[in-house]
One Martini backbone bead per residue (centre of mass of N, CA, C, O) as a GRO file, in nm:
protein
  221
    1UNK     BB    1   0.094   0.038   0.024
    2UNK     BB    2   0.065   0.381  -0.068
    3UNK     BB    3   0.166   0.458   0.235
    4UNK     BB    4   0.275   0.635   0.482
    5UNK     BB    5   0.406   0.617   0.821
    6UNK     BB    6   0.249   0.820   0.975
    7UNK     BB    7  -0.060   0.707   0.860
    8UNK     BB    8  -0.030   0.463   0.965
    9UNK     BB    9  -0.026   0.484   1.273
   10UNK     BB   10  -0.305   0.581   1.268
   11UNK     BB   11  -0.464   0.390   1.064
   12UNK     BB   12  -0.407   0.072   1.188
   13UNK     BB   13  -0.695   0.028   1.308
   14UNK     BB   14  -0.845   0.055   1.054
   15UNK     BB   15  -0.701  -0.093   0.834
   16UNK     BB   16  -0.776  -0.389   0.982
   17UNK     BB   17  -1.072  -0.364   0.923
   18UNK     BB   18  -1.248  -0.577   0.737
   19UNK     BB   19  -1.379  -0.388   0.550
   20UNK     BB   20  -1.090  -0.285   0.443
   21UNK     BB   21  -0.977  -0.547   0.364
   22UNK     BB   22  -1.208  -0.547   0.129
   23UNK     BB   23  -1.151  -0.306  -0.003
   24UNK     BB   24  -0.874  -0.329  -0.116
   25UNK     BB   25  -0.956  -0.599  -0.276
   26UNK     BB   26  -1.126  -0.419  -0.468
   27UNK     BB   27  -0.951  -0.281  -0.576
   28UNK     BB   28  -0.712  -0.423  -0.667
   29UNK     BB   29  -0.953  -0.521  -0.877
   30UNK     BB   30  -0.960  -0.279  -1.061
   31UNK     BB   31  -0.675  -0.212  -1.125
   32UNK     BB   32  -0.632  -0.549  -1.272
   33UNK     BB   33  -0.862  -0.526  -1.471
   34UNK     BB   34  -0.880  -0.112  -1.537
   35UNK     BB   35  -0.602   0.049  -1.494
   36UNK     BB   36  -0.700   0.252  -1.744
   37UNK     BB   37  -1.019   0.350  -1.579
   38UNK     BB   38  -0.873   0.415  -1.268
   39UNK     BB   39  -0.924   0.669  -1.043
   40UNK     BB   40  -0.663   0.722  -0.958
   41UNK     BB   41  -0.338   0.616  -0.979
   42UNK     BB   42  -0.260   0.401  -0.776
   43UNK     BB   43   0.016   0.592  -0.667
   44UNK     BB   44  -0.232   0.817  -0.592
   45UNK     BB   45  -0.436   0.721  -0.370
   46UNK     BB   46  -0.279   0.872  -0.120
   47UNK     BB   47  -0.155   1.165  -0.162
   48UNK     BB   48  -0.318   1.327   0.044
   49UNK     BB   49  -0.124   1.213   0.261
   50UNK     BB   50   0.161   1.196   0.134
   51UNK     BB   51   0.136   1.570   0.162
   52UNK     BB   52   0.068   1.502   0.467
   53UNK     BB   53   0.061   1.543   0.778
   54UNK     BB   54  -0.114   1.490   1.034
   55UNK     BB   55  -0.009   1.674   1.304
   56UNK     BB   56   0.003   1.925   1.024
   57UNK     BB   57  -0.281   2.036   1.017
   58UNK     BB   58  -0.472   2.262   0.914
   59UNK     BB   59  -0.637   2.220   0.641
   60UNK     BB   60  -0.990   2.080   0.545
   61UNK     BB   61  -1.099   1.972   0.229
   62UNK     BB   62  -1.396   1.820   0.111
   63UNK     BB   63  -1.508   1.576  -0.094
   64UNK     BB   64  -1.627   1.338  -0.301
   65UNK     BB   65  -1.473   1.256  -0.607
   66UNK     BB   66  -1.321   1.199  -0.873
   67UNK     BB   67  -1.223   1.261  -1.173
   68UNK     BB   68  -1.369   1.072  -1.461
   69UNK     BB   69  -1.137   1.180  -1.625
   70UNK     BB   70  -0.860   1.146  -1.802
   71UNK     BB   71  -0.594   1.289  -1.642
   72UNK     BB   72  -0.696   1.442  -1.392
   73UNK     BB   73  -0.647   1.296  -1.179
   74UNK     BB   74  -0.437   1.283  -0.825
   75UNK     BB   75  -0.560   1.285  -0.521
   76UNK     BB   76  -0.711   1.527  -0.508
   77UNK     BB   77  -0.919   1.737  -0.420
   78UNK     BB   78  -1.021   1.903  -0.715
   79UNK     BB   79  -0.758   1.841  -0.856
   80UNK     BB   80  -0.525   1.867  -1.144
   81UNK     BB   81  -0.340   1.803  -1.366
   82UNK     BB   82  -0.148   2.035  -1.486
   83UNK     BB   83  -0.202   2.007  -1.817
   84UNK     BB   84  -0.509   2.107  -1.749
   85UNK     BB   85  -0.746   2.203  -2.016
   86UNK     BB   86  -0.902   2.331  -1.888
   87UNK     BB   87  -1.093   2.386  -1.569
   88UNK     BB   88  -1.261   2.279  -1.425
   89UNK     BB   89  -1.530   2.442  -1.299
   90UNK     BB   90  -1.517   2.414  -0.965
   91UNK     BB   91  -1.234   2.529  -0.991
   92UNK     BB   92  -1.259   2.776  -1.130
   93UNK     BB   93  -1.441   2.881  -0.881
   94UNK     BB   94  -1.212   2.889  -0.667
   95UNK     BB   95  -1.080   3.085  -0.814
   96UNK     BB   96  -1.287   3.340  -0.830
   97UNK     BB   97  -1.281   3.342  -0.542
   98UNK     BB   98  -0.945   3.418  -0.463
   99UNK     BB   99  -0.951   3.661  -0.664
  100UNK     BB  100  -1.159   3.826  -0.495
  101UNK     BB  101  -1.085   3.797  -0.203
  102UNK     BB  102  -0.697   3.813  -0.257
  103UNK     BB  103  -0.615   3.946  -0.514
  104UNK     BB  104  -0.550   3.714  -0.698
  105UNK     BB  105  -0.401   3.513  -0.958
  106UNK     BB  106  -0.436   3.289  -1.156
  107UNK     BB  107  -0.261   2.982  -1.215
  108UNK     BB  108  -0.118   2.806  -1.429
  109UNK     BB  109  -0.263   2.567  -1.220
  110UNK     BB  110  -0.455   2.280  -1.062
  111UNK     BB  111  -0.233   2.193  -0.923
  112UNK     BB  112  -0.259   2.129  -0.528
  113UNK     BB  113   0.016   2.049  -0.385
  114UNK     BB  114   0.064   2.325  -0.282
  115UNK     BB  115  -0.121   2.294  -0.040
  116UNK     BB  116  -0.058   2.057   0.082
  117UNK     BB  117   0.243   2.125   0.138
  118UNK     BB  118   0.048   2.331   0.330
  119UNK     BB  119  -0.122   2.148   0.531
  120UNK     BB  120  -0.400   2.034   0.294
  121UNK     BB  121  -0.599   1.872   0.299
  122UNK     BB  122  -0.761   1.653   0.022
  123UNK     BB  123  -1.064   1.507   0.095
  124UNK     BB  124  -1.218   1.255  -0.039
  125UNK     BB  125  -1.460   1.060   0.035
  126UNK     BB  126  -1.399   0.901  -0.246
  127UNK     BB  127  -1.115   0.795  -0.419
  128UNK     BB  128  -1.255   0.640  -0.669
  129UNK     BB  129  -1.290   0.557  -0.972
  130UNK     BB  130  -1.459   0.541  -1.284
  131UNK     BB  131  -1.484   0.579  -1.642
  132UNK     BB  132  -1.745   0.822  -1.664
  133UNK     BB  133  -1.857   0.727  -1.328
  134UNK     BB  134  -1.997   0.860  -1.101
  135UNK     BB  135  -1.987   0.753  -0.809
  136UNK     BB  136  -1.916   0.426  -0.881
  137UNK     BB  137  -1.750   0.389  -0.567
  138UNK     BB  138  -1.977   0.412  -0.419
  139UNK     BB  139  -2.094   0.205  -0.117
  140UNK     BB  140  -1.770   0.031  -0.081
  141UNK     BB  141  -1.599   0.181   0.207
  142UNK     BB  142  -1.492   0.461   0.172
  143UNK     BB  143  -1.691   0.653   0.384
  144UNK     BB  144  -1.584   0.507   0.636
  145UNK     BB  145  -1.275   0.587   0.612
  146UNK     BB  146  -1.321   0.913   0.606
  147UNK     BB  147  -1.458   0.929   0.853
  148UNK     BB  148  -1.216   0.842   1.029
  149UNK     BB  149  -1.068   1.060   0.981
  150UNK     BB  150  -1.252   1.300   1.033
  151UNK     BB  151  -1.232   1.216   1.338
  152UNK     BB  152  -0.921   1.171   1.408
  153UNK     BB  153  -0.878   1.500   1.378
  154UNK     BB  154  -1.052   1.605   1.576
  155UNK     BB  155  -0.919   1.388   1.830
  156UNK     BB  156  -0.610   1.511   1.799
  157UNK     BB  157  -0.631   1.772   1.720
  158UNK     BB  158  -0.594   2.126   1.676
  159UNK     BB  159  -0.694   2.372   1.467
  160UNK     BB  160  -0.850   2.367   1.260
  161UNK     BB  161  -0.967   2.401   0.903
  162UNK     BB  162  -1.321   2.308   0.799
  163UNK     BB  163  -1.417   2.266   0.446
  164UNK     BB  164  -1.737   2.313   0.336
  165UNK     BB  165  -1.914   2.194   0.094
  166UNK     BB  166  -2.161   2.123   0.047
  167UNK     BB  167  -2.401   1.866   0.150
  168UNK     BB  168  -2.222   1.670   0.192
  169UNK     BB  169  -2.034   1.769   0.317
  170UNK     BB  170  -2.209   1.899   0.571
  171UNK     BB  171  -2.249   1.595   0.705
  172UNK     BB  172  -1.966   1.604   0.871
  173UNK     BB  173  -1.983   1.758   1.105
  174UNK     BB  174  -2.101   1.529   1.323
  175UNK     BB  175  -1.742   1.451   1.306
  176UNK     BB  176  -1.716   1.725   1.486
  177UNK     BB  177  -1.527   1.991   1.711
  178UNK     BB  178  -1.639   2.312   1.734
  179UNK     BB  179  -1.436   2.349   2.008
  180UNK     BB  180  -1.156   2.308   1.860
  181UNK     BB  181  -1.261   2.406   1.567
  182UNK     BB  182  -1.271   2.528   1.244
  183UNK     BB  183  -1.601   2.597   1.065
  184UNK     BB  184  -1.677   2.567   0.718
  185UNK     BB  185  -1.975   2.674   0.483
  186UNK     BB  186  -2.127   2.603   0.158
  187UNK     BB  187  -2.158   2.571  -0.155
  188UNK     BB  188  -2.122   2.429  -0.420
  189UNK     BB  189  -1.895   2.548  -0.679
  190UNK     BB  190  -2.061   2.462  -0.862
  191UNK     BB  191  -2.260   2.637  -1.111
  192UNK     BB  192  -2.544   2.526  -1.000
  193UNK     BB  193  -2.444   2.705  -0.702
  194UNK     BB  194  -2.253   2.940  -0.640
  195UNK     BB  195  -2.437   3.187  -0.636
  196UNK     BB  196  -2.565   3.068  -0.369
  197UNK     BB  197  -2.264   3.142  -0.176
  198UNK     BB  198  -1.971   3.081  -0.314
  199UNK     BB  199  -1.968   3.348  -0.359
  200UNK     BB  200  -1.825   3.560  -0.098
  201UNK     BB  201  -1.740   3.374   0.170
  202UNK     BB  202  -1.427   3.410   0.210
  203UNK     BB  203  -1.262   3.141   0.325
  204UNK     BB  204  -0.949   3.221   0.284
  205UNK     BB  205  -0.924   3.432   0.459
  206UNK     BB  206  -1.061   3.303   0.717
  207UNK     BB  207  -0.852   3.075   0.763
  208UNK     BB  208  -0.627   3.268   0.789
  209UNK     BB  209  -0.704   3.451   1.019
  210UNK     BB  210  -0.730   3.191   1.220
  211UNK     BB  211  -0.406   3.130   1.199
  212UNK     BB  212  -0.302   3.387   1.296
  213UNK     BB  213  -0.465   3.352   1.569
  214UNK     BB  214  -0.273   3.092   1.650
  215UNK     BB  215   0.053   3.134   1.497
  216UNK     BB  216  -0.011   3.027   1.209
  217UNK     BB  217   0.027   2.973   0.889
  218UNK     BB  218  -0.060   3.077   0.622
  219UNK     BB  219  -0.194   3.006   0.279
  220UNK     BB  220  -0.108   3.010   0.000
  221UNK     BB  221  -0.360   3.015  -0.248
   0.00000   0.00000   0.00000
């Protein structure tokens, strides 16, 4: 399994649990299966963990499954990997957030690794998906896995930032505890939401500002 030993440690009594043994037991029968069609690329189905330590987490941005496109999936929720262009509507709309909020200019690319790598978790619901069908990898024991992650963080950490975007990461919030960490919600991203709050909403600077009322560094977004 290509995941780190900081998060092995962490997660290694949920990953004895026999459901992620049949988890883990299903997805390698997929990538051995479908491995053109699995995404994202089994080297990163760890991604988000192995670019972000666990003790080290500023803030966690939850998603729901990986981009279904080829080539798009990198392992990070929301991001996709450098070359690709377009940008994703959602992520395009995230962009048009920070350089309002922040009066940032677009990135060169979509790839978020650079927030990753400034502790930001970005982790979606299910890791997997089938190309060109969403949700395709739902309801097989990843929300069950992540779920234990974002309680995992919640009971072991404090002073996080946890950005739930739409009505799914906002089913979330009971696996938090809003007296140790920060929590933002807003609707989702998407084309179809942005308009009725997710414009304005302002996320990314009051994130930083949260971080820097605790001695902590802010994001570069």
């Amino acid at each position: 399994m290509n995941l780190n030993t900081n998060w092995q440690k962490v997660l290694e009594p949920e990953m004895n649990k026999p459901y992620f043994v049949e988890l883990m037991a299903k997805i390698n029968q997929f990538y051995d299966e479908k491995r053109e069609h699995i995404f994202p690329e089994k080297s990163k189905l760890f991604n988000a963990f192995n670019l972000c330590l666990f003790e080290e987490i500023k803030v966690v941005i939850l998603g729901q499954d990986p981009y279904p496109t080829k080539g798009h999936a990198n392992g990070l929720c929301f991001s996709v990997e450098s070359n690709v262009r377009p940008f994703p509507k959602s992520l395009n709309n995230i962009f048009k957030e920070i350089e309002s909020d922040l009066a940032e200019p677009f990135p060169e690319n979509g790839n978020l690794e650079r927030w990753a790598k400034q502790s930001v978790l970005l982790l979606n619901s299910v890791l997997t998906v089938e190309e060109g069908k969403t949700d395709s990898h739902k309801g097989i024991g990843w929300e069950q896995f992540t779920d234990a992650v974002i309680e995992l963080i919640s009971q072991k950490n404090e002073n996080v930032v946890f950005i739930l975007w739409g009505s799914k990461a906002i089913s979330k919030l009971i696996l938090i505890d809003a007296k140790k960490h920060y929590i933002l919600t807003a609707v989702h991203p998407s084309p179809l939401s942005a308009y009725r709050g997710f414009f304005g909403c302002k996320h990314f600077s009051k994130a930083n500002e949260f971080l820097r009322s605790k001695d902590l560094r802010s994001i570069d977004w």
